[in-house]
Coordinates of C-alpha atoms and ligand atoms in Angstrom, one line a residue:
M1 CA -19.8 -17.8 34.3
A2 CA -22.2 -20.5 35.5
E3 CA -25.1 -18.1 34.7
V4 CA -24.0 -17.6 31.2
E5 CA -23.8 -21.4 30.7
R6 CA -27.2 -21.8 32.1
K7 CA -28.5 -19.1 29.7
Q8 CA -26.7 -21.0 26.9
D9 CA -28.5 -24.1 27.9
R10 CA -31.8 -22.4 27.5
A11 CA -31.0 -20.6 24.3
P12 CA -28.2 -22.2 22.5
V13 CA -26.3 -20.0 20.0
P14 CA -26.5 -21.0 16.4
S15 CA -23.7 -23.5 15.5
E16 CA -23.1 -21.8 12.1
W17 CA -23.5 -18.2 10.8
T18 CA -24.2 -17.7 7.2
Y19 CA -24.3 -14.4 5.4
A20 CA -26.6 -13.6 2.5
P21 CA -24.7 -12.1 -0.5
A22 CA -24.5 -8.2 -0.2
P23 CA -23.0 -7.3 -3.6
E24 CA -22.1 -3.7 -4.3
S25 CA -23.5 -2.4 -7.5
T26 CA -21.0 -1.6 -10.3
D27 CA -23.5 0.8 -12.0
I28 CA -21.8 3.8 -10.6
V29 CA -18.7 3.1 -12.6
T30 CA -18.6 4.0 -16.3
L31 CA -15.6 2.6 -18.1
Q32 CA -14.4 3.5 -21.6
E33 CA -13.5 0.7 -23.8
R34 CA -10.0 2.2 -24.5
Y35 CA -7.9 4.7 -22.7
G36 CA -5.2 7.0 -23.9
L37 CA -2.4 8.8 -21.9
F38 CA -3.0 11.9 -20.0
V39 CA -0.5 14.4 -21.1
G40 CA -0.6 18.3 -20.8
G41 CA -4.3 18.1 -19.7
E42 CA -5.5 16.1 -22.8
W43 CA -5.9 12.5 -23.7
V44 CA -3.5 11.5 -26.3
E45 CA -2.7 8.2 -28.1
P46 CA 0.5 6.4 -27.3
A47 CA 3.3 7.0 -30.0
S48 CA 3.5 3.2 -30.5
G49 CA -0.2 2.8 -30.9
E50 CA 0.1 -0.2 -28.5
H51 CA -2.6 -1.0 -25.8
F52 CA -3.1 -3.8 -23.4
T53 CA -6.1 -5.2 -21.7
T54 CA -6.7 -4.7 -18.0
I55 CA -8.8 -7.4 -16.2
S56 CA -10.7 -8.0 -13.0
P57 CA -8.9 -10.5 -10.8
R58 CA -12.2 -11.5 -9.4
D59 CA -13.4 -13.2 -12.5
E60 CA -10.6 -12.6 -15.1
E61 CA -13.0 -10.6 -17.4
P62 CA -11.6 -7.7 -19.4
L63 CA -12.4 -4.3 -18.2
A64 CA -10.8 -1.9 -20.6
D65 CA -7.8 -1.4 -23.0
V66 CA -5.2 0.9 -21.7
A67 CA -2.1 2.6 -23.5
Q68 CA 1.4 1.4 -23.4
A69 CA 3.6 4.5 -23.0
G70 CA 7.0 4.3 -24.5
A71 CA 10.1 6.6 -24.5
E72 CA 8.5 9.1 -26.9
D73 CA 5.4 9.4 -24.7
V74 CA 7.5 9.8 -21.5
D75 CA 9.5 12.6 -23.3
R76 CA 6.2 14.3 -24.2
A77 CA 4.9 14.0 -20.6
V78 CA 8.1 15.3 -19.1
S79 CA 8.1 18.4 -21.4
A80 CA 4.5 19.0 -20.6
A81 CA 5.3 18.9 -16.9
R82 CA 8.4 21.1 -17.3
D83 CA 6.4 23.6 -19.3
A84 CA 3.7 23.7 -16.6
F85 CA 6.4 24.0 -13.8
E86 CA 8.2 27.0 -15.5
N87 CA 5.2 28.7 -16.9
G88 CA 2.8 28.9 -13.9
W89 CA 2.7 26.2 -11.3
G90 CA 6.2 26.7 -9.9
Q91 CA 5.6 30.4 -9.5
A92 CA 1.8 30.1 -8.5
S93 CA 1.1 31.6 -5.0
P94 CA 1.1 28.9 -2.4
A95 CA -2.5 29.7 -1.4
E96 CA -3.5 29.1 -5.1
R97 CA -1.8 25.6 -5.1
A98 CA -3.6 24.9 -1.8
K99 CA -6.9 25.8 -3.5
Y100 CA -6.5 23.1 -6.2
L101 CA -5.5 20.4 -3.5
F102 CA -8.5 21.2 -1.4
R103 CA -10.7 20.9 -4.5
I104 CA -9.1 17.5 -5.4
A105 CA -9.7 16.2 -1.8
R106 CA -13.4 17.3 -1.8
I107 CA -14.0 15.7 -5.3
L108 CA -12.4 12.5 -4.2
Q109 CA -14.8 12.5 -1.1
E110 CA -17.8 13.3 -3.3
R111 CA -16.9 10.5 -5.8
S112 CA -15.6 8.1 -3.3
R113 CA -18.1 5.3 -3.9
E114 CA -17.3 5.3 -7.6
F115 CA -13.6 5.2 -6.9
A116 CA -14.0 2.4 -4.3
V117 CA -16.0 0.2 -6.6
L118 CA -13.5 0.6 -9.5
E119 CA -10.5 0.0 -7.1
S120 CA -12.2 -3.3 -6.0
L121 CA -13.0 -4.3 -9.5
N122 CA -9.5 -3.7 -11.0
G123 CA -7.5 -4.7 -8.0
G124 CA -9.5 -7.4 -6.1
K125 CA -9.4 -5.9 -2.7
P126 CA -12.7 -6.2 -0.6
I127 CA -15.0 -3.2 -1.2
K128 CA -15.2 -2.6 2.6
E129 CA -11.4 -1.9 2.6
S130 CA -11.5 0.5 -0.5
R131 CA -14.6 2.2 0.9
D132 CA -13.4 2.6 4.5
V133 CA -9.6 2.7 4.2
D134 CA -8.3 3.6 0.7
L135 CA -10.7 6.3 -0.2
P136 CA -10.9 8.2 3.1
L137 CA -7.1 8.1 3.4
A138 CA -6.5 9.2 -0.1
A139 CA -8.7 12.2 0.4
A140 CA -7.2 12.9 3.8
H141 CA -3.8 13.1 2.2
F142 CA -4.9 15.7 -0.2
F143 CA -6.5 17.7 2.7
Y144 CA -3.4 17.4 4.8
Y145 CA -1.0 18.6 2.2
A146 CA -3.4 21.3 1.0
G147 CA -3.0 22.7 4.5
W148 CA 0.9 22.8 4.2
A149 CA 1.0 24.4 0.8
D150 CA 1.1 28.0 2.0
K151 CA 2.9 27.3 5.2
L152 CA 6.2 25.8 4.0
E153 CA 8.2 28.8 5.3
Y154 CA 6.9 27.9 8.8
A155 CA 7.4 24.2 8.3
F156 CA 11.0 24.7 7.4
P157 CA 12.1 28.1 9.1
N158 CA 15.1 29.8 7.8
R159 CA 15.7 27.2 5.1
R160 CA 13.9 29.0 2.2
P161 CA 12.1 26.0 0.8
Q162 CA 11.7 25.9 -3.0
P163 CA 10.2 23.3 -5.4
I164 CA 12.6 21.0 -7.3
G165 CA 10.8 20.8 -10.6
V166 CA 9.4 17.7 -12.3
A167 CA 8.8 14.5 -10.2
G168 CA 8.7 11.1 -11.8
Q169 CA 6.5 8.8 -9.7
I170 CA 6.1 5.1 -9.9
I171 CA 3.5 3.3 -7.9
P172 CA 2.5 -0.4 -7.2
W173 CA -0.8 -2.2 -7.4
N174 CA -1.6 -2.9 -3.9
F175 CA -3.0 0.4 -2.9
P176 CA -3.4 2.1 -6.3
L177 CA -5.2 5.4 -5.5
L178 CA -3.8 5.7 -2.1
M179 CA -0.2 5.4 -3.3
L180 CA -1.0 8.0 -6.0
A181 CA -2.2 10.3 -3.3
W182 CA 0.9 9.7 -1.2
K183 CA 2.9 10.8 -4.1
V184 CA 0.9 13.5 -5.9
A185 CA -0.3 15.5 -2.8
P186 CA 3.1 16.4 -1.3
A187 CA 4.7 16.9 -4.7
L188 CA 2.0 19.4 -5.7
A189 CA 1.9 21.2 -2.3
A190 CA 5.6 21.8 -2.6
G191 CA 5.1 23.4 -6.0
N192 CA 6.4 20.6 -8.4
T193 CA 4.7 19.0 -11.4
V194 CA 4.3 15.3 -11.8
V195 CA 4.6 12.5 -14.3
L196 CA 3.1 9.4 -12.7
K197 CA 2.9 5.7 -13.8
P198 CA 0.4 3.3 -12.1
A199 CA 1.1 -0.4 -12.0
E200 CA 0.3 -2.4 -15.1
T201 CA -2.4 -4.4 -13.4
T202 CA -4.3 -1.5 -11.7
P203 CA -4.3 1.6 -14.0
L204 CA -8.0 2.4 -13.8
T205 CA -8.3 4.5 -10.7
A206 CA -5.4 6.6 -11.8
L207 CA -7.1 7.1 -15.1
L208 CA -10.4 8.1 -13.3
F209 CA -8.3 10.5 -11.3
C210 CA -7.5 12.3 -14.5
D211 CA -11.2 13.3 -14.6
V212 CA -10.9 14.6 -11.1
L213 CA -8.0 16.9 -12.2
R214 CA -10.1 18.3 -15.0
Q215 CA -13.1 18.7 -12.6
A216 CA -10.8 20.6 -10.3
E217 CA -9.6 22.7 -13.3
L218 CA -5.9 22.0 -12.4
P219 CA -3.8 23.7 -14.9
A220 CA -2.7 21.5 -17.8
G221 CA 0.5 19.6 -17.4
V222 CA 0.8 19.8 -13.6
V223 CA -0.1 16.1 -13.4
N224 CA 0.5 13.7 -16.3
I225 CA -0.5 10.1 -16.2
L226 CA 1.3 7.4 -18.2
T227 CA 0.1 3.8 -18.2
G228 CA 2.3 0.9 -19.3
D229 CA 4.5 -1.8 -17.8
G230 CA 7.9 -1.9 -16.2
R231 CA 9.5 -0.4 -19.4
T232 CA 7.5 2.8 -19.0
G233 CA 8.8 3.1 -15.4
A234 CA 12.4 2.5 -16.5
E235 CA 11.9 5.3 -19.1
I236 CA 10.6 7.8 -16.6
V237 CA 13.6 6.9 -14.3
K238 CA 16.3 7.5 -16.9
H239 CA 14.8 10.5 -18.5
Q240 CA 17.1 13.5 -18.0
G241 CA 14.2 15.9 -17.6
T242 CA 13.0 14.6 -14.2
D243 CA 14.5 16.2 -11.1
K244 CA 13.2 13.6 -8.6
I245 CA 12.1 10.0 -8.6
A246 CA 9.7 8.6 -6.1
F247 CA 9.2 4.8 -6.3
T248 CA 7.1 2.2 -4.3
G249 CA 7.5 -1.4 -5.2
S250 CA 9.9 -4.3 -4.9
T251 CA 13.4 -4.1 -3.5
E252 CA 14.8 -5.6 -6.7
V253 CA 13.5 -2.8 -8.9
G254 CA 14.3 -0.3 -6.3
K255 CA 18.0 -1.4 -6.3
A256 CA 18.0 -1.1 -10.2
I257 CA 16.6 2.5 -10.0
Q258 CA 19.3 3.4 -7.4
R259 CA 22.0 2.1 -9.7
E260 CA 20.6 3.9 -12.6
L261 CA 20.4 7.2 -10.8
A262 CA 23.8 7.0 -9.0
G263 CA 25.8 10.1 -9.8
T264 CA 22.9 12.0 -11.5
G265 CA 22.2 14.2 -8.6
K266 CA 18.6 13.5 -8.9
K267 CA 16.6 13.1 -5.7
L268 CA 15.3 9.7 -4.9
T269 CA 13.0 8.1 -2.4
L270 CA 12.4 4.3 -2.3
E271 CA 9.6 2.6 -0.4
L272 CA 10.3 -1.1 -0.8
G273 CA 9.5 -4.4 0.6
G274 CA 9.1 -5.6 4.2
K275 CA 8.9 -8.6 6.4
A276 CA 7.5 -7.2 9.5
A277 CA 7.6 -8.9 13.0
N278 CA 4.4 -8.7 15.0
I279 CA 5.4 -9.5 18.5
I280 CA 2.9 -10.9 21.1
F281 CA 4.1 -10.9 24.8
D282 CA 2.3 -13.1 27.4
D283 CA 0.7 -10.2 29.1
A284 CA -1.0 -9.0 26.0
A285 CA -4.8 -8.8 25.7
L286 CA -5.0 -11.9 23.7
D287 CA -8.3 -11.6 21.8
Q288 CA -7.3 -8.1 20.8
A289 CA -4.0 -9.3 19.7
V290 CA -5.5 -12.1 17.6
E291 CA -7.6 -9.3 15.8
G292 CA -4.3 -7.5 15.2
I293 CA -2.6 -10.5 13.9
V294 CA -5.5 -11.1 11.5
N295 CA -5.6 -7.4 10.4
G296 CA -1.7 -7.5 10.2
I297 CA -1.5 -10.2 7.6
Y298 CA -5.0 -10.8 5.9
F299 CA -5.9 -7.1 5.3
N300 CA -5.7 -6.5 1.5
Q301 CA -5.0 -10.3 1.0
G302 CA -1.5 -9.6 2.6
H303 CA -0.5 -7.4 -0.3
V304 CA 0.9 -4.9 2.1
C305 CA 4.5 -3.9 2.2
C306 CA 4.2 -3.4 6.0
A307 CA 2.1 -6.5 6.6
G308 CA 2.8 -8.4 9.8
S309 CA 4.0 -11.6 8.0
R310 CA 6.2 -12.9 10.8
L311 CA 4.4 -13.6 14.1
F312 CA 6.5 -14.0 17.2
V313 CA 4.6 -15.4 20.1
Q314 CA 5.9 -15.8 23.6
E315 CA 6.3 -19.5 24.4
S316 CA 4.1 -19.5 27.5
I317 CA 1.0 -18.4 25.5
Y318 CA 1.8 -20.2 22.2
E319 CA -0.9 -23.0 22.3
Q320 CA -3.6 -20.6 23.4
T321 CA -2.7 -18.1 20.7
I322 CA -2.6 -20.5 17.9
D323 CA -5.9 -22.1 19.0
K324 CA -7.6 -18.7 19.0
L325 CA -6.0 -17.7 15.7
K326 CA -7.1 -20.8 13.9
R327 CA -10.7 -20.5 15.2
R328 CA -10.7 -16.8 14.0
L329 CA -9.5 -17.9 10.5
T330 CA -12.5 -20.2 10.1
T331 CA -14.8 -17.0 10.4
L332 CA -13.0 -15.1 7.5
R333 CA -15.1 -14.7 4.5
V334 CA -13.0 -15.2 1.3
G335 CA -14.6 -14.3 -2.0
D336 CA -16.1 -11.6 -4.3
P337 CA -14.4 -8.3 -3.5
L338 CA -17.6 -6.5 -4.4
D339 CA -19.5 -8.3 -1.7
K340 CA -19.8 -6.0 1.4
N341 CA -19.3 -9.0 3.8
T342 CA -16.0 -10.2 2.1
D343 CA -12.9 -10.0 4.4
V344 CA -10.4 -11.4 2.0
G345 CA -10.7 -10.6 -1.7
A346 CA -9.0 -11.7 -4.9
I347 CA -5.2 -12.1 -5.4
N348 CA -4.3 -9.2 -7.6
S349 CA -2.9 -11.1 -10.6
S350 CA -2.0 -14.6 -11.8
M351 CA 1.7 -13.7 -11.5
Q352 CA 1.3 -12.9 -7.8
L353 CA -0.8 -16.0 -7.2
E354 CA 2.0 -18.0 -8.7
K355 CA 4.6 -16.3 -6.5
I356 CA 2.5 -16.9 -3.3
S357 CA 1.9 -20.5 -4.3
E358 CA 5.6 -21.2 -4.9
L359 CA 6.6 -19.8 -1.6
V360 CA 3.9 -21.8 0.3
E361 CA 5.2 -25.0 -1.5
S362 CA 8.7 -24.2 -0.3
G363 CA 7.4 -23.7 3.3
K364 CA 5.8 -27.3 3.2
E365 CA 9.0 -28.8 1.7
E366 CA 11.2 -27.1 4.2
G367 CA 9.2 -28.7 7.0
A368 CA 6.7 -26.1 8.3
E369 CA 3.2 -27.2 9.3
I370 CA 0.5 -25.5 7.3
Y371 CA -3.1 -24.7 8.4
Q372 CA -5.8 -23.5 6.1
P373 CA -9.4 -23.1 7.2
P374 CA -12.1 -24.9 5.3
C375 CA -13.0 -22.5 2.5
R376 CA -15.0 -22.6 -0.8
L377 CA -13.4 -20.4 -3.3
P378 CA -15.1 -19.0 -6.5
D379 CA -14.5 -21.0 -9.7
K380 CA -13.0 -18.1 -11.7
G381 CA -10.6 -15.5 -10.6
Y382 CA -7.4 -15.6 -8.5
W383 CA -7.7 -16.8 -5.0
F384 CA -5.6 -17.9 -2.0
V385 CA -7.0 -19.4 1.2
P386 CA -5.7 -17.5 4.3
T387 CA -2.8 -19.6 5.6
V388 CA -0.8 -20.0 8.8
F389 CA 2.5 -21.8 9.1
T390 CA 3.8 -23.2 12.4
N391 CA 7.0 -25.0 13.1
V392 CA 8.8 -22.4 11.1
A393 CA 12.6 -22.0 11.4
Q394 CA 14.2 -18.6 10.9
S395 CA 16.1 -19.9 7.9
Y396 CA 13.0 -21.0 5.9
R397 CA 12.2 -19.0 2.9
I398 CA 8.7 -18.3 4.3
A399 CA 10.4 -16.5 7.2
Q400 CA 12.9 -14.6 5.2
E401 CA 11.3 -13.6 1.8
E402 CA 8.4 -11.1 1.3
I403 CA 5.4 -13.4 0.3
F404 CA 3.0 -10.4 -0.3
G405 CA 0.0 -12.7 0.2
P406 CA -2.3 -14.0 2.9
V407 CA 0.3 -16.3 4.5
L408 CA 1.6 -16.0 8.0
S409 CA 4.7 -17.6 9.5
V410 CA 4.6 -18.3 13.2
L411 CA 7.8 -18.3 15.4
T412 CA 8.3 -18.4 19.2
F413 CA 10.5 -16.6 21.7
R414 CA 11.1 -16.6 25.5
T415 CA 12.6 -13.3 26.4
P416 CA 12.4 -9.7 25.0
D417 CA 16.0 -9.9 23.9
E418 CA 15.3 -13.0 21.9
A419 CA 12.2 -11.4 20.3
L420 CA 14.4 -8.5 19.3
E421 CA 17.2 -10.5 17.9
K422 CA 14.9 -12.6 15.8
A423 CA 12.7 -9.7 14.7
N424 CA 15.7 -7.7 13.5
N425 CA 17.1 -10.8 11.7
T426 CA 15.9 -9.6 8.3
P427 CA 17.3 -7.5 5.4
Y428 CA 14.1 -5.4 5.7
G429 CA 13.0 -2.8 8.2
L430 CA 9.7 -1.2 7.3
S431 CA 7.4 -1.9 10.2
A432 CA 6.8 -4.0 13.3
G433 CA 4.1 -4.5 16.0
V434 CA 4.4 -5.0 19.8
W435 CA 1.6 -6.4 22.0
T436 CA 2.0 -6.0 25.7
E437 CA 0.2 -4.3 28.6
K438 CA 3.5 -2.6 29.8
G439 CA 4.1 0.8 28.5
S440 CA 7.8 0.6 29.4
R441 CA 8.3 -2.6 27.4
I442 CA 6.6 -0.9 24.3
L443 CA 9.1 2.0 24.5
S444 CA 12.1 -0.2 24.9
M445 CA 11.1 -2.4 22.1
A446 CA 10.2 0.4 19.8
Q447 CA 13.6 1.9 20.4
K448 CA 15.4 -1.3 19.6
L449 CA 13.4 -2.6 16.6
R450 CA 15.1 -1.6 13.3
A451 CA 11.8 -0.6 11.7
G452 CA 10.5 2.7 10.3
V453 CA 7.1 2.2 12.0
V454 CA 6.3 0.4 15.2
W455 CA 2.7 -0.1 16.1
A456 CA 1.8 -0.9 19.7
N457 CA -1.3 -2.9 20.6
T458 CA -2.5 -2.2 17.1
F459 CA -1.4 -2.9 13.4
N460 CA -1.7 -1.4 10.0
R461 CA -2.8 2.0 11.2
F462 CA -2.1 5.0 8.7
D463 CA -2.5 8.7 9.0
P464 CA -1.4 11.4 6.7
T465 CA 0.2 13.3 9.5
S466 CA 2.5 10.4 10.4
P467 CA 5.8 9.7 8.3
F468 CA 6.1 6.2 6.9
G469 CA 9.2 4.5 5.4
G470 CA 11.9 2.1 6.0
Y471 CA 15.4 1.1 7.0
K472 CA 17.9 -1.2 5.3
E473 CA 16.4 -2.9 2.1
S474 CA 13.0 -1.4 2.8
G475 CA 14.3 1.8 1.3
F476 CA 14.8 5.4 2.4
G477 CA 13.0 8.7 2.5
R478 CA 9.7 9.2 4.3
E479 CA 6.1 9.7 3.0
G480 CA 3.4 11.4 5.1
G481 CA 3.7 14.1 7.6
L482 CA 6.2 17.0 7.3
H483 CA 8.9 14.5 6.5
G484 CA 7.0 13.7 3.4
L485 CA 7.4 17.3 2.0
E486 CA 11.1 17.4 2.4
P487 CA 12.0 15.1 -0.5
Y488 CA 10.0 17.4 -2.9
L489 CA 11.8 20.6 -1.8
K490 CA 15.3 22.1 -2.1
F491 CA 16.6 24.4 0.5
D492 CA 19.2 27.3 0.6
G493 CA 22.7 25.9 0.7
E494 CA 21.8 22.4 0.0
T495 CA 23.9 20.6 -2.6
E496 CA 22.2 18.9 -5.6
E497 CA 23.8 15.6 -4.5
W498 CA 21.3 14.6 -2.0
G499 CA 19.5 11.4 -2.0
G500 CA 16.9 12.0 0.7
Ligands
LIG1 P1 7.6 -4.0 -9.2 O1 8.6 -3.4 -8.2 O2 8.0 -4.6 -10.4 O3 6.5 -2.9 -9.5 C1 6.3 -1.7 -8.8 C2 6.2 -0.5 -9.9 O4 7.4 -0.4 -10.6 C3 5.2 -0.9 -11.1 O5 4.5 0.4 -11.5 C4 6.0 -1.5 -12.0 O6 5.4 -1.5 -13.3 C5 7.1 -0.6 -12.1 N1 8.4 -1.2 -12.6 C6 8.7 -2.5 -12.9 N2 9.9 -2.5 -13.5 C7 10.5 -1.3 -13.4 C8 11.7 -0.8 -13.8 N3 12.7 -1.6 -14.3 N4 12.0 0.5 -13.7 C9 11.0 1.4 -13.1 N5 9.7 0.9 -12.8 C10 9.5 -0.4 -12.9 O7 6.8 -5.0 -8.2 P2 5.9 -6.2 -8.8 O8 4.6 -5.7 -9.2 O9 6.6 -7.0 -9.8 O10 5.7 -7.1 -7.5 C11 6.8 -8.0 -7.2 C12 7.0 -8.1 -5.7 O11 7.3 -6.8 -5.3 C13 5.8 -8.4 -5.0 O12 5.6 -9.8 -4.9 C14 6.0 -7.9 -3.7 O13 6.8 -8.8 -2.9 C15 6.9 -6.6 -3.9 N6 6.1 -5.4 -4.0 C16 6.2 -4.5 -2.9 C17 5.5 -3.4 -2.9 C18 5.6 -2.4 -1.7 O14 4.6 -1.7 -1.4 N7 6.6 -2.3 -1.1 C19 4.3 -3.1 -3.9 C20 4.4 -4.0 -4.9 C21 5.2 -5.2 -4.9 P3 4.4 -2.7 -13.8 O15 3.4 -2.9 -12.8 O16 3.9 -2.2 -15.1 O17 5.4 -3.9 -13.9

């Protein structure tokens, strides 16, 4: 130690690191001024003739006009999907289906830079995340499910798996292309056709994906993409021609969909909100845990359903952990999503920024102590400084409600039982994290935490082979892995009234 200090005396480290801008070029993306709907393998105009403008949250500049699909368009898309299912895709040999999925996966890899830039432009997430997380994972999902397409009989032995028909799929704005991959890949591998609606604020990578489908020569009507707002989603849900609905989004809309579908016999999977506990025990490797805390809540600006938004720190290491965390926050670079150095990008929309700001105000009013590192934000666009709240009581709204932004609420505990009781004290149950050196403690906590995914000594890790989904108000059904195929299949002897 002394030697290090002597060395530091001779060669002091710079007191401040600055980064030169490293902007990713947008030249690789070619946008149309106006997009139609992708139905039956063709671009068609919406029946209403209505379009809306999609912008970039980094500077509020318009990017393109996209179509608003209505009931008539949903009907057209569902008919195209039914036709494709009954006249080809549903009966296609499983190896033939796999061929198309492999093609899609490879094309996504080949065009990954183009997709990554567009994802960051339209959604606001840092380019290093779209480049290193969203795109590789989206391609990996297609590769993974391509592998299962001709092995369903082995995956579900003696159950005679068969496709169910037309799947209606509604996805959110936080991982636009990745959520599309999570939905489309297993549906197609199982032999279904699809009508998918991307979120209103992030339609562009789904529209670019239509070009991938044409490049892959996927038969017309197997995948149909309808842009629009919540009304389009509601039309897809209530259309009588869909056999299954897969939804990712807010708990509120998820509950409305469940009510709408009650008694219809349609299959349903819901992947909803979360308020994950990230639990740090006093024997954890603290520097590693601090990185996990940062990754847990500031990754993708906290727009993550499984974000580690409630931090539970064992009392004996509280001061130390908070000091290290605050110091680490001062090194986060907030700004242009297209800069390769950026850690925290733009908030997805003005609505989401308002929601985050309102909840943060409530935290201050209720008595929590706020910390935000010094940070210069761009003049235009939607931004929120990475925030930590300490002195948080369990009853505060910031400890109860999903903020879906870069805001962490810190609470403390003394014993494992107290940590468990507090962590499980939420209507949600999507994910959790445990940081400790003891394997037995990890296993014991993982068994008792009411969460679909429990990460140990890491956070926010995803893999196509691993099922993901929630308990309680976080929804039901699993995506990823073998479990992710089941909701897209029916089996011999299974009744139609099955919600899984
Ligand atoms: P929503 O649940 O409204 O949106 C999710 C998707 O559902 C979007 O495609 C949306 O369309 C569509 N939709 C909206 N209303 C309906 C409806 N009645 N029937 C069918 N589909 C519908 O989430 P928000 O975008 O409004 O975000 C609100 C909050 O939800 C966030 O602050 C966050 O807390 C949570 N959320 C959770 C997500 C998760 O991954 N679990 C993802 C996104 C949000 P459109 O975009 O056009 O409105």
